[in-house]
C-alpha positions as a LaTeX table, in Angstrom:
\begin{tabular}{lrrr}
\hline
Residue & $x$ (\AA) & $y$ (\AA) & $z$ (\AA) \\
\hline
Unk1 & 36.73 & 70.09 & 38.08 \\
Unk2 & 36.20 & 73.40 & 39.83 \\
Unk3 & 36.92 & 73.84 & 43.53 \\
Unk4 & 34.73 & 75.68 & 46.02 \\
Unk5 & 37.16 & 78.62 & 46.01 \\
Unk6 & 37.03 & 78.85 & 42.20 \\
Unk7 & 33.25 & 78.83 & 42.27 \\
Unk8 & 33.22 & 81.57 & 44.89 \\
Unk9 & 35.45 & 83.73 & 42.65 \\
Unk10 & 33.22 & 83.40 & 39.55 \\
Unk11 & 31.99 & 86.88 & 38.63 \\
Unk12 & 28.72 & 87.86 & 36.91 \\
Unk13 & 28.65 & 89.35 & 33.42 \\
Unk14 & 26.03 & 91.30 & 31.51 \\
Unk15 & 24.45 & 88.05 & 30.33 \\
Unk16 & 23.59 & 84.82 & 32.11 \\
Unk17 & 26.29 & 82.20 & 31.76 \\
Unk18 & 26.72 & 78.56 & 32.71 \\
Unk19 & 30.02 & 77.13 & 33.92 \\
Unk20 & 30.59 & 73.37 & 33.98 \\
Unk21 & 31.81 & 72.02 & 37.30 \\
Unk22 & 32.10 & 68.39 & 36.25 \\
Unk23 & 30.21 & 65.07 & 36.20 \\
Unk24 & 26.99 & 66.65 & 34.94 \\
Unk25 & 27.05 & 69.45 & 37.50 \\
Unk26 & 27.13 & 73.10 & 36.41 \\
Unk27 & 26.57 & 76.46 & 38.00 \\
Unk28 & 24.48 & 79.17 & 36.36 \\
Unk29 & 25.52 & 82.75 & 37.10 \\
Unk30 & 22.92 & 85.47 & 36.68 \\
Unk31 & 23.82 & 89.10 & 35.87 \\
Unk32 & 22.64 & 89.94 & 39.41 \\
Unk33 & 25.40 & 87.73 & 40.83 \\
Unk34 & 23.04 & 84.97 & 41.95 \\
Unk35 & 24.50 & 81.50 & 41.43 \\
Unk36 & 22.30 & 78.43 & 40.90 \\
Unk37 & 23.39 & 74.80 & 40.77 \\
Unk38 & 22.02 & 72.81 & 37.83 \\
Unk39 & 22.36 & 69.21 & 36.67 \\
Unk40 & 22.32 & 68.32 & 33.00 \\
Unk41 & 21.73 & 64.94 & 31.42 \\
Unk42 & 20.23 & 63.79 & 28.12 \\
Unk43 & 19.35 & 67.36 & 27.15 \\
Unk44 & 17.40 & 68.04 & 30.35 \\
Unk45 & 18.30 & 70.60 & 33.01 \\
Unk46 & 17.28 & 70.40 & 36.68 \\
Unk47 & 17.76 & 73.09 & 39.28 \\
Unk48 & 19.47 & 71.94 & 42.47 \\
Unk49 & 19.48 & 75.06 & 44.61 \\
Unk50 & 21.35 & 78.27 & 45.26 \\
Unk51 & 25.05 & 78.67 & 46.02 \\
Unk52 & 26.34 & 79.07 & 48.73 \\
Unk53 & 23.22 & 77.84 & 50.60 \\
Unk54 & 23.85 & 74.51 & 48.85 \\
Unk55 & 27.54 & 73.65 & 49.15 \\
Unk56 & 29.65 & 72.12 & 46.40 \\
Unk57 & 29.62 & 68.72 & 48.14 \\
Unk58 & 25.84 & 68.84 & 48.56 \\
Unk59 & 25.38 & 69.91 & 44.94 \\
Unk60 & 27.51 & 66.97 & 43.73 \\
Unk61 & 25.36 & 64.56 & 45.75 \\
Unk62 & 22.15 & 66.09 & 44.41 \\
Unk63 & 23.48 & 65.96 & 40.84 \\
Unk64 & 24.35 & 62.27 & 41.21 \\
Unk65 & 20.83 & 61.55 & 42.44 \\
Unk66 & 19.23 & 63.64 & 39.68 \\
Unk67 & 21.22 & 62.12 & 36.83 \\
Unk68 & 20.76 & 58.55 & 38.05 \\
Unk69 & 17.03 & 58.91 & 38.80 \\
Unk70 & 14.70 & 56.21 & 37.42 \\
Unk71 & 13.36 & 57.75 & 34.21 \\
Unk72 & 11.40 & 54.65 & 33.16 \\
Unk73 & 8.12 & 53.94 & 34.91 \\
Unk74 & 9.08 & 50.40 & 35.91 \\
Unk75 & 12.25 & 51.54 & 37.66 \\
Unk76 & 10.36 & 54.43 & 39.24 \\
Unk77 & 7.73 & 52.03 & 40.62 \\
Unk78 & 10.45 & 49.85 & 42.13 \\
Unk79 & 12.07 & 52.82 & 43.85 \\
Unk80 & 8.69 & 54.16 & 45.03 \\
Unk81 & 7.86 & 50.76 & 46.53 \\
Unk82 & 11.24 & 50.39 & 48.24 \\
Unk83 & 11.20 & 53.94 & 49.58 \\
Unk84 & 7.54 & 54.62 & 50.37 \\
Unk85 & 5.76 & 51.29 & 50.85 \\
Unk86 & 7.98 & 48.42 & 52.01 \\
Unk87 & 9.42 & 50.17 & 55.09 \\
Unk88 & 6.09 & 51.30 & 56.55 \\
Unk89 & 3.24 & 49.07 & 55.34 \\
Unk90 & 2.36 & 45.88 & 57.20 \\
Unk91 & 1.06 & 44.26 & 54.00 \\
Unk92 & 3.19 & 45.56 & 51.12 \\
Unk93 & 1.90 & 42.73 & 48.93 \\
Unk94 & $-1.29$ & 44.77 & 48.52 \\
Unk95 & 0.79 & 47.19 & 46.45 \\
Unk96 & 2.71 & 44.54 & 44.50 \\
Unk97 & $-0.56$ & 42.84 & 43.56 \\
Unk98 & $-1.35$ & 45.91 & 41.45 \\
Unk99 & 2.05 & 46.00 & 39.72 \\
Unk100 & 0.93 & 43.88 & 36.69 \\
Unk101 & $-1.65$ & 46.55 & 35.84 \\
Unk102 & 1.17 & 48.86 & 34.70 \\
Unk103 & 2.79 & 46.44 & 32.23 \\
Unk104 & 2.13 & 48.78 & 29.29 \\
Unk105 & 3.97 & 51.61 & 31.10 \\
Unk106 & 6.97 & 49.55 & 32.23 \\
Unk107 & 9.51 & 50.90 & 29.72 \\
Unk108 & 7.95 & 54.30 & 29.17 \\
Unk109 & 9.78 & 57.43 & 30.26 \\
Unk110 & 7.88 & 59.04 & 33.08 \\
Unk111 & 8.07 & 62.47 & 31.44 \\
Unk112 & 6.41 & 61.08 & 28.28 \\
Unk113 & 3.23 & 59.93 & 30.03 \\
Unk114 & 0.16 & 61.94 & 29.06 \\
Unk115 & $-3.02$ & 62.54 & 31.03 \\
Unk116 & $-5.34$ & 61.25 & 28.31 \\
Unk117 & $-3.60$ & 57.87 & 28.01 \\
Unk118 & $-3.41$ & 57.35 & 31.77 \\
Unk119 & $-7.09$ & 58.20 & 32.21 \\
Unk120 & $-7.95$ & 55.81 & 29.34 \\
Unk121 & $-5.88$ & 53.05 & 30.98 \\
Unk122 & $-7.55$ & 53.50 & 34.36 \\
Unk123 & $-11.02$ & 53.60 & 32.83 \\
Unk124 & $-10.26$ & 50.40 & 30.91 \\
Unk125 & $-9.15$ & 48.70 & 34.14 \\
Unk126 & $-12.34$ & 49.95 & 35.79 \\
Unk127 & $-14.47$ & 48.44 & 33.00 \\
Unk128 & $-12.68$ & 45.08 & 33.25 \\
Unk129 & $-13.24$ & 44.98 & 37.00 \\
Unk130 & $-16.77$ & 46.35 & 37.20 \\
Unk131 & $-17.60$ & 43.86 & 39.94 \\
Unk132 & $-14.61$ & 44.96 & 42.04 \\
Unk133 & $-14.75$ & 48.78 & 42.14 \\
Unk134 & $-12.44$ & 48.93 & 45.15 \\
Unk135 & $-9.59$ & 47.57 & 43.01 \\
Unk136 & $-10.07$ & 50.37 & 40.48 \\
Unk137 & $-9.94$ & 52.90 & 43.32 \\
Unk138 & $-6.75$ & 51.36 & 44.71 \\
Unk139 & $-5.18$ & 51.31 & 41.24 \\
Unk140 & $-5.93$ & 54.99 & 40.73 \\
Unk141 & $-4.58$ & 55.84 & 44.18 \\
Unk142 & $-1.38$ & 53.90 & 43.55 \\
Unk143 & $-0.73$ & 55.52 & 40.18 \\
Unk144 & $-1.32$ & 58.96 & 41.70 \\
Unk145 & 1.15 & 58.16 & 44.48 \\
Unk146 & 3.86 & 56.94 & 42.09 \\
Unk147 & 3.51 & 60.03 & 39.90 \\
Unk148 & 3.58 & 62.35 & 42.91 \\
Unk149 & 6.77 & 60.57 & 43.97 \\
Unk150 & 8.20 & 61.33 & 40.51 \\
Unk151 & 7.39 & 65.00 & 41.10 \\
Unk152 & 9.28 & 64.84 & 44.38 \\
Unk153 & 12.30 & 63.38 & 42.61 \\
Unk154 & 12.21 & 66.15 & 40.01 \\
Unk155 & 11.49 & 63.79 & 37.11 \\
Unk156 & 8.34 & 65.72 & 36.20 \\
Unk157 & 7.03 & 69.11 & 37.26 \\
Unk158 & 3.36 & 68.15 & 37.62 \\
Unk159 & 1.62 & 64.79 & 37.82 \\
Unk160 & $-0.38$ & 64.02 & 34.64 \\
Unk161 & $-3.25$ & 62.99 & 36.92 \\
Unk162 & $-3.27$ & 66.25 & 38.86 \\
Unk163 & $-6.81$ & 67.61 & 38.98 \\
Unk164 & $-8.44$ & 64.46 & 37.58 \\
Unk165 & $-11.34$ & 63.49 & 39.90 \\
Unk166 & $-11.38$ & 59.96 & 41.27 \\
Unk167 & $-14.89$ & 59.56 & 39.86 \\
Unk168 & $-13.51$ & 59.91 & 36.31 \\
Unk169 & $-11.02$ & 57.06 & 36.60 \\
Unk170 & $-12.48$ & 54.78 & 39.26 \\
Unk171 & $-16.17$ & 55.65 & 39.22 \\
Unk172 & $-18.34$ & 56.96 & 42.00 \\
Unk173 & $-18.24$ & 54.91 & 45.20 \\
Unk174 & $-21.44$ & 53.12 & 46.04 \\
Unk175 & $-23.49$ & 54.54 & 48.87 \\
Unk176 & $-23.19$ & 52.56 & 52.04 \\
Unk177 & $-26.30$ & 50.90 & 53.37 \\
Unk178 & $-27.07$ & 51.18 & 57.06 \\
Unk179 & $-25.75$ & 48.22 & 59.04 \\
Unk180 & $-27.30$ & 48.81 & 62.47 \\
Unk181 & $-30.98$ & 48.10 & 63.07 \\
Unk182 & $-33.29$ & 50.55 & 64.82 \\
Unk183 & $-33.11$ & 48.40 & 67.95 \\
Unk184 & $-29.31$ & 48.46 & 67.97 \\
Unk185 & $-29.30$ & 52.24 & 67.56 \\
Unk186 & $-31.74$ & 52.58 & 70.46 \\
Unk187 & $-29.41$ & 50.42 & 72.58 \\
Unk188 & $-26.49$ & 52.70 & 71.74 \\
Unk189 & $-28.57$ & 55.74 & 72.71 \\
Unk190 & $-29.34$ & 54.18 & 76.06 \\
Unk191 & $-25.65$ & 53.36 & 76.57 \\
Unk192 & $-24.67$ & 56.92 & 75.69 \\
Unk193 & $-26.91$ & 58.25 & 78.47 \\
Unk194 & $-25.03$ & 56.23 & 81.08 \\
Unk195 & $-22.07$ & 57.48 & 83.04 \\
Unk196 & $-18.52$ & 56.19 & 83.09 \\
Unk197 & $-16.78$ & 54.20 & 80.38 \\
Unk198 & $-19.97$ & 52.63 & 79.02 \\
Unk199 & $-21.50$ & 56.03 & 78.35 \\
Unk200 & $-18.30$ & 57.27 & 76.71 \\
Unk201 & $-18.21$ & 54.23 & 74.44 \\
Unk202 & $-21.85$ & 54.69 & 73.50 \\
Unk203 & $-21.40$ & 58.36 & 72.65 \\
Unk204 & $-18.31$ & 57.57 & 70.58 \\
Unk205 & $-20.15$ & 54.84 & 68.66 \\
Unk206 & $-23.00$ & 57.22 & 67.87 \\
Unk207 & $-20.56$ & 59.88 & 66.68 \\
Unk208 & $-19.15$ & 57.40 & 64.15 \\
Unk209 & $-22.49$ & 56.86 & 62.41 \\
Unk210 & $-22.52$ & 58.52 & 58.94 \\
Unk211 & $-24.99$ & 59.99 & 58.37 \\
Unk212 & $-26.39$ & 60.32 & 61.85 \\
Unk213 & $-29.93$ & 58.90 & 62.05 \\
Unk214 & $-32.76$ & 61.37 & 62.64 \\
Unk215 & $-34.12$ & 60.74 & 66.09 \\
\hline
\end{tabular}
């Protein structure tokens, strides 16, 4: 294994070259003298940053994380849940309830997932749950989040669902019907004209109406 001093002494040549450091970590030396850390595993190469901004110790840590990353969707989902959902959500079971929907993706490599098949899967789920459109929306949102997490880990460069409108996979949301009656709206208007806390509450309530009624 190379030491930090040995890496510092590596000189550029007329052509780009790659020098193995050890344990899947290498450093790529450009003819300009620029040195970039890279991690290699299973024929794939991932950039880890520039030397010396990224130290040897930091590069080793990044390489370990990159080469042990969850390449299968099931393992990725587990890590996403443990890292992004469980620590911050009051009801993480809302996320786990959707986990069975991804059974067909469980053993698939994340970098093998294609947009067309994911859109087809989401549209099929939407058709099966036509009476529960909110579930289709939550499923689409979860899959987007997991794939964006994979981008953050460096497993894929771009999410396969990037640019796909929610209306394509989950359908268009139904228009909300108005809940308040005309009398209740008039009462809020009267409250909004008052002073103090009551008036402030009334004005806030009116500002939350979408769309605002035409008075």
